[in-house]
Coordinates of C-alpha atoms and ligand atoms in Angstrom, one line a residue:
Chain P
M27 CA 170.1 113.8 68.4
S28 CA 169.1 116.9 66.8
D29 CA 169.4 117.6 63.1
R30 CA 168.4 121.4 63.9
R31 CA 169.9 124.0 61.3
P32 CA 168.0 127.2 61.6
Y33 CA 168.0 128.8 58.5
V34 CA 168.8 132.8 58.7
R35 CA 167.3 135.0 56.2
P36 CA 169.0 138.4 55.6
M37 CA 167.3 141.6 56.0
P38 CA 167.1 143.1 52.5
R39 CA 169.0 146.0 52.2
D40 CA 166.3 148.2 50.7
W41 CA 163.7 147.5 53.4
W42 CA 162.9 151.0 54.0
A43 CA 162.2 151.4 50.1
R44 CA 159.8 148.6 50.2
R45 CA 155.9 148.6 51.4
P46 CA 154.6 149.0 54.0
F47 CA 157.8 150.9 55.2
R48 CA 157.9 153.6 52.4
H49 CA 155.1 155.7 54.1
Y50 CA 157.5 155.9 57.3
T51 CA 160.6 156.8 55.1
I52 CA 158.5 159.4 53.8
R53 CA 157.5 160.6 56.8
E54 CA 161.1 160.5 58.3
L55 CA 162.6 162.4 55.3
S56 CA 160.0 165.1 55.1
G57 CA 161.4 166.1 58.7
V58 CA 164.6 167.1 56.8
T59 CA 162.3 170.1 55.8
I60 CA 162.6 171.9 59.1
A61 CA 166.6 171.8 58.8
I62 CA 166.7 173.0 55.2
Y63 CA 164.0 175.9 56.2
A64 CA 166.2 176.6 59.2
A65 CA 169.3 176.8 57.0
V66 CA 167.2 179.4 54.5
L67 CA 166.4 181.6 57.4
L68 CA 170.2 181.2 58.7
S69 CA 171.7 182.1 55.6
G70 CA 169.2 185.3 55.9
L71 CA 170.7 186.3 59.1
V72 CA 174.4 185.9 57.8
A73 CA 173.4 188.2 54.9
L74 CA 171.8 190.7 57.2
L75 CA 175.2 190.9 59.5
Q76 CA 177.0 191.2 56.0
G77 CA 175.1 194.6 55.4
P78 CA 172.7 195.9 52.8
A79 CA 174.2 194.5 49.6
A80 CA 174.2 190.9 50.9
W81 CA 170.9 191.4 52.2
E82 CA 169.6 192.5 49.0
I83 CA 171.3 189.6 47.2
W84 CA 169.5 187.3 49.8
R85 CA 166.2 188.8 49.0
G86 CA 166.5 188.5 45.2
W87 CA 167.5 184.9 45.8
L88 CA 164.3 184.5 47.9
A89 CA 162.1 185.7 44.8
S90 CA 163.9 183.9 42.2
P91 CA 162.2 180.9 40.6
A92 CA 164.5 178.2 41.8
S93 CA 164.0 179.6 45.5
L94 CA 160.1 179.6 44.8
V95 CA 160.2 175.8 43.7
L96 CA 162.2 174.9 46.7
H97 CA 159.8 176.6 48.7
A98 CA 156.6 174.9 47.3
V99 CA 158.7 171.6 47.5
L100 CA 159.2 172.3 51.3
L101 CA 155.9 173.5 51.9
V102 CA 154.3 170.1 50.8
A103 CA 157.0 168.2 52.8
M104 CA 156.0 170.2 55.9
I105 CA 152.4 169.6 55.7
W106 CA 153.0 166.3 55.2
H107 CA 155.3 166.0 58.0
L108 CA 152.7 168.0 60.2
R109 CA 150.0 165.4 59.3
T110 CA 151.8 162.3 59.8
W111 CA 153.7 163.7 62.9
F112 CA 150.2 164.2 64.6
Q113 CA 149.1 160.9 63.4
I114 CA 151.7 159.0 65.7
L115 CA 151.5 161.7 68.6
P116 CA 149.0 159.8 70.4
K117 CA 151.4 156.7 70.5
T118 CA 154.1 158.7 72.1
M119 CA 152.2 160.1 75.1
P120 CA 150.9 158.6 78.1
K121 CA 147.5 157.0 77.7
L122 CA 145.1 159.3 78.4
V123 CA 142.0 157.9 80.6
V124 CA 139.3 160.4 81.0
G125 CA 136.2 159.2 83.1
G126 CA 136.9 155.8 83.0
S127 CA 137.4 155.5 79.5
P128 CA 140.5 156.3 77.3
V129 CA 140.5 159.1 74.9
P130 CA 140.6 157.7 71.2
Q131 CA 143.9 158.1 69.5
R132 CA 142.0 159.6 66.5
L133 CA 140.6 162.6 68.8
I134 CA 144.2 163.4 70.0
T135 CA 145.4 163.5 66.4
L136 CA 142.5 165.6 65.3
I137 CA 142.9 168.1 68.5
G138 CA 146.9 168.3 67.6
T139 CA 146.0 169.0 64.0
S140 CA 143.7 171.6 64.3
V141 CA 145.6 173.6 67.1
A142 CA 148.6 173.5 64.4
I143 CA 146.5 174.6 61.7
V144 CA 145.0 177.6 63.9
C145 CA 148.2 178.7 64.9
S146 CA 149.5 178.7 61.6
T147 CA 146.7 180.5 59.9
A148 CA 147.1 183.1 62.8
L149 CA 150.6 183.6 62.0
V150 CA 150.2 184.0 58.4
A151 CA 147.4 186.4 58.9
F152 CA 149.5 188.4 61.4
V153 CA 152.5 188.8 59.0
L154 CA 150.0 189.7 56.0
W155 CA 148.1 192.2 57.6
R156 CA 151.0 193.6 59.9
P157 CA 149.5 195.2 62.5
F158 CA 152.8 197.0 63.2
Chain V
M29 CA 133.0 120.9 55.0
T30 CA 129.6 121.7 54.2
E31 CA 129.9 123.3 50.9
R32 CA 131.6 121.8 48.0
A33 CA 135.0 123.4 46.9
D34 CA 134.5 124.1 43.4
K35 CA 137.1 127.0 43.1
T36 CA 140.9 126.5 43.7
I37 CA 143.5 129.1 44.7
E38 CA 147.5 128.5 44.2
L39 CA 149.7 129.0 47.5
S40 CA 153.3 129.3 47.1
V41 CA 155.0 127.9 50.0
L42 CA 158.3 128.3 51.4
R43 CA 159.8 124.7 52.1
Y44 CA 162.7 124.4 54.0
N45 CA 164.2 120.8 55.2
P46 CA 167.3 121.1 57.3
E47 CA 168.5 117.5 56.2
T48 CA 168.3 117.8 52.8
D49 CA 168.2 121.8 51.7
E50 CA 171.2 124.2 51.5
K51 CA 168.4 127.1 51.7
P52 CA 164.5 127.7 51.5
H53 CA 162.7 127.5 47.9
H54 CA 159.2 128.0 47.0
Q55 CA 156.9 125.1 46.2
S56 CA 153.5 125.7 44.7
F57 CA 150.1 123.7 45.5
T58 CA 146.7 124.2 44.0
V59 CA 144.3 124.1 46.9
P60 CA 140.5 123.6 46.5
Y61 CA 138.6 125.8 48.7
T62 CA 135.1 127.1 49.9
R63 CA 134.0 130.2 51.3
D64 CA 134.8 129.5 54.9
M65 CA 138.2 127.9 54.5
S66 CA 141.5 129.9 56.0
V67 CA 144.7 129.7 54.9
L68 CA 145.4 127.4 57.9
Q69 CA 143.1 125.4 56.5
G70 CA 144.5 125.2 53.1
L71 CA 147.9 124.0 54.2
Q72 CA 146.1 121.2 56.4
W73 CA 144.6 120.2 53.1
I74 CA 148.2 120.1 51.6
K75 CA 149.4 118.1 54.6
D76 CA 146.5 115.6 54.5
T77 CA 146.1 115.0 50.8
V78 CA 149.4 116.2 49.1
D79 CA 152.6 116.3 51.2
G80 CA 152.5 115.0 55.0
S81 CA 155.9 116.4 55.3
L82 CA 154.8 120.1 55.2
T83 CA 155.6 121.5 58.9
F84 CA 153.5 124.4 60.3
R85 CA 152.2 125.4 64.0
W86 CA 148.6 125.7 64.9
S87 CA 146.7 125.1 68.2
C88 CA 143.3 126.8 68.5
R89 CA 142.4 128.0 64.9
M90 CA 140.6 131.0 66.4
A91 CA 143.0 133.7 66.8
I92 CA 143.7 132.9 70.5
C93 CA 146.9 130.7 70.9
G94 CA 149.2 132.9 68.7
S95 CA 150.8 129.9 66.9
C96 CA 149.6 130.1 63.2
G97 CA 151.4 133.5 62.7
M98 CA 153.1 133.3 59.2
M99 CA 153.9 135.7 56.4
I100 CA 150.7 135.7 54.1
N101 CA 151.6 137.7 50.7
G102 CA 154.4 139.1 52.5
E103 CA 152.4 140.3 55.5
P104 CA 152.5 139.1 59.1
K105 CA 149.1 137.4 59.7
L106 CA 147.6 134.5 61.5
A107 CA 146.9 131.7 59.2
C108 CA 143.7 130.8 60.9
H109 CA 142.3 134.4 60.8
T110 CA 142.9 134.9 56.9
L111 CA 140.3 133.6 54.7
L112 CA 141.4 132.3 51.4
R113 CA 138.5 133.9 49.7
D114 CA 139.8 137.0 50.7
L115 CA 143.3 136.1 48.9
A116 CA 141.4 135.1 45.6
P117 CA 142.3 135.0 42.8
G118 CA 145.9 134.3 44.2
P119 CA 148.7 133.1 43.8
V120 CA 149.2 133.7 47.6
T121 CA 152.9 133.3 48.9
V122 CA 153.1 131.5 52.4
E123 CA 156.3 132.1 54.4
P124 CA 157.4 131.7 57.7
L125 CA 157.6 134.9 60.2
A126 CA 160.1 137.7 58.7
H127 CA 163.2 138.3 61.3
F128 CA 163.0 134.6 62.9
P129 CA 165.4 131.5 62.1
I130 CA 163.7 128.9 60.3
E131 CA 163.6 125.5 61.8
R132 CA 161.7 123.7 59.1
D133 CA 158.9 124.9 56.4
L134 CA 156.6 127.4 58.3
V135 CA 158.2 126.8 61.5
V136 CA 160.5 129.4 63.3
T137 CA 162.8 129.5 65.9
V138 CA 161.0 131.1 69.2
D139 CA 163.6 130.8 71.7
D140 CA 164.6 134.7 71.7
F141 CA 161.3 135.7 71.5
V142 CA 160.4 133.8 74.6
K143 CA 163.7 135.1 76.6
K144 CA 162.5 138.7 75.6
I145 CA 159.3 138.2 77.3
E146 CA 161.0 136.4 80.4
S147 CA 163.3 139.4 80.7
V148 CA 160.5 141.7 81.9
T149 CA 159.4 139.9 84.6
P150 CA 155.9 139.1 83.3
W151 CA 153.7 138.9 86.5
L152 CA 152.2 141.0 89.1
I153 CA 154.5 142.1 91.9
P154 CA 152.4 143.8 94.7
K155 CA 154.1 146.2 97.1
H156 CA 152.6 144.5 100.2
P157 CA 151.8 141.1 99.3
K158 CA 148.7 139.7 101.2
P159 CA 147.2 136.3 101.8
V160 CA 144.2 135.3 99.8
S161 CA 141.7 135.3 102.8
E162 CA 142.6 139.1 103.0
G163 CA 140.6 139.6 99.8
P164 CA 141.3 140.8 96.4
Y165 CA 143.5 143.8 95.5
N166 CA 140.8 146.3 94.2
Q167 CA 141.0 148.6 91.1
T168 CA 138.6 150.8 89.4
P169 CA 137.5 150.8 86.0
A170 CA 139.7 153.8 85.1
Q171 CA 142.7 152.2 86.7
L172 CA 141.8 148.7 84.2
E173 CA 141.9 150.9 81.1
A174 CA 145.1 152.4 81.9
Y175 CA 146.7 148.8 80.8
E176 CA 143.8 146.7 79.5
N177 CA 144.7 146.7 75.8
F178 CA 148.1 145.7 76.5
S179 CA 147.0 142.6 78.3
A180 CA 145.5 141.3 75.2
C181 CA 148.8 140.1 73.6
I182 CA 148.7 136.3 72.6
N183 CA 152.5 136.2 72.1
C184 CA 151.9 135.8 68.1
M185 CA 155.3 137.6 67.1
L186 CA 153.5 139.1 64.3
C187 CA 154.9 142.7 65.5
Y188 CA 158.3 141.3 65.5
A189 CA 158.0 140.2 62.1
A190 CA 156.9 143.7 61.0
C191 CA 159.6 145.4 63.0
P192 CA 162.4 146.4 60.4
Q193 CA 164.6 147.5 63.7
Y194 CA 164.3 144.0 65.3
G195 CA 165.2 142.5 61.7
E196 CA 168.2 144.8 61.7
N197 CA 169.0 144.0 65.2
P198 CA 167.8 141.0 67.1
K199 CA 169.1 142.1 70.2
F200 CA 166.5 145.1 70.1
V201 CA 163.8 144.3 73.0
G202 CA 161.2 144.8 70.6
P203 CA 157.2 145.5 70.6
A204 CA 155.6 142.7 72.3
A205 CA 157.9 142.7 75.3
M206 CA 157.3 146.3 76.1
A207 CA 153.6 145.9 75.3
I208 CA 153.9 143.2 78.3
L209 CA 156.1 145.0 80.1
Q210 CA 153.7 148.1 80.3
R211 CA 150.8 145.7 80.6
Y212 CA 152.0 145.4 84.4
N213 CA 154.0 148.7 85.1
G214 CA 150.5 150.4 84.1
D215 CA 148.7 148.1 86.8
S216 CA 147.6 149.9 89.6
R217 CA 148.2 146.8 91.8
D218 CA 151.8 146.5 90.8
D219 CA 154.9 147.7 92.2
G220 CA 157.8 146.1 90.1
S221 CA 158.6 148.7 87.5
A222 CA 162.2 149.1 89.0
L223 CA 162.6 145.3 88.3
R224 CA 161.9 145.9 84.8
I225 CA 163.8 149.2 84.0
D226 CA 167.1 147.1 82.7
A227 CA 165.0 145.7 79.9
V228 CA 163.7 149.4 78.9
H229 CA 167.1 151.0 79.4
G230 CA 170.2 150.3 77.5
E231 CA 171.7 149.9 73.8
D232 CA 169.1 147.2 73.2
G233 CA 165.9 148.7 75.1
V234 CA 163.3 151.1 73.7
W235 CA 165.5 153.5 71.9
G236 CA 166.3 151.0 69.3
C237 CA 162.5 151.9 68.1
T238 CA 162.7 154.8 65.4
A239 CA 158.6 154.6 65.6
V240 CA 158.3 152.6 62.5
G241 CA 154.7 151.7 63.9
A242 CA 154.1 148.7 61.7
C243 CA 153.8 146.6 64.8
S244 CA 150.8 148.3 65.9
D245 CA 149.3 147.7 62.3
V246 CA 149.6 144.0 62.0
C247 CA 148.8 143.2 65.6
P248 CA 145.6 141.1 65.2
K249 CA 144.4 142.0 69.0
A250 CA 145.1 145.8 68.6
V251 CA 147.4 145.7 71.4
D252 CA 149.1 148.8 70.3
P253 CA 152.9 147.5 70.8
M254 CA 154.1 151.2 69.3
H255 CA 152.4 153.0 72.2
A256 CA 153.8 150.8 75.0
V257 CA 157.4 151.2 73.5
N258 CA 157.0 155.1 73.2
Q259 CA 155.4 155.3 76.7
N260 CA 158.3 153.7 77.7
K261 CA 160.8 155.9 76.0
M262 CA 159.0 158.7 78.2
N263 CA 159.3 156.8 81.3
T264 CA 163.1 156.1 81.0
A265 CA 163.7 159.6 80.4
L266 CA 162.0 160.8 83.3
D267 CA 163.7 158.0 85.4
Y268 CA 167.0 159.3 83.6
F269 CA 166.6 162.7 84.8
L270 CA 164.7 162.0 88.2
R271 CA 167.7 159.9 89.2
F272 CA 170.0 163.3 89.6
L273 CA 167.0 164.8 91.7
K274 CA 166.4 161.7 93.7
K275 CA 170.4 161.8 94.5
R276 CA 170.1 165.3 95.6
D277 CA 167.2 164.5 97.8
A278 CA 168.9 161.7 99.7
K279 CA 171.9 164.0 100.8
Ligands
LIG4 S1 151.7 142.4 70.6 FE1 150.2 141.7 69.2 S2 151.3 141.5 67.5 FE2 152.7 141.4 69.1 S3 152.9 139.3 69.8 FE3 151.3 140.6 71.1 S4 149.2 140.2 70.0 FE4 150.8 139.6 68.7
LIG5 S1 145.8 128.7 65.4 FE1 145.6 129.6 67.5 S2 146.2 131.7 66.6 FE2 145.8 130.7 64.8

């Protein structure tokens, strides 16, 4: 005879807002930044197509305080995403074994992050000095 | 006990008796403890001196058998590997592993987990089986490294209790099953990955994972199941695309 009556606990609706999952939720949300940046660029392209007047309005909007605040927020979110994305990078790729011992995940994260920082800095320098 | 227990700590334990309780409820116990006492020893003290009906699992008391997993202050932990002194001054909540049905008190139903482990064909399948008299299948240290940490899994289920995807969808194959799958797929002596592909593919396979990563954080054996799951995302993607190439080759 069995008196089994397993009790199934419901999953809390807001699990994603609780510790330790909050960190994950923020990482995923910061990925939306890329879509927003893309939308800003796309609207610029559309303005360019519409002619000089529209282009100037778009440029004017870019320089507005609202746009500057938006860009500052997007930049912070982007940097956060970059940081956390490289933290999970070693777990999304095959295990690297060099000379019989696995490459530490922290080293992979460090290399990836460094490459991203070098490339971004080079791009910013290129745009600022405009060698053309 | 060599030391005298002069301190106490409160353990708030989730109780559930299927014969009398509609649903689980917390019960508090004041437990005297010494510097070297684990949460498991605290529970054993309660069972020995206060309430013999308190039900929980354990065996080795040395973080090897994987039986004593439970939620301690909301985190999946091995009770034998968690010291009361580190949780002082308390109170400490002790609950059964999250995402699993509760049988009684701290004991959860493991059937689903065991089925998942079985579903990955967790043994070596050599390409050309040979008798023992022909000697061992040799392996280089680098080949061993490719899967060694995945072989450390003790089936404690902490990673499932940490995985919100498993909580949302109990059909999701989950972290430990993928770690064990990768332990064999990654072994140079094994040739059984085709047999295991069904567990990886499909609606409840690896793509149910959204890379939360809590499984690897809570694993007491540094198995890194998140890495195993994600390696298999890559493998299924390759398998999916290579299938078309393979068909063309066959013609
Ligand atoms: S992968 Fe780690 S946490 Fe999961 S069952 Fe194995 S040992 Fe436990
Ligand atoms: S009793 Fe064996 S792992 Fe804790």
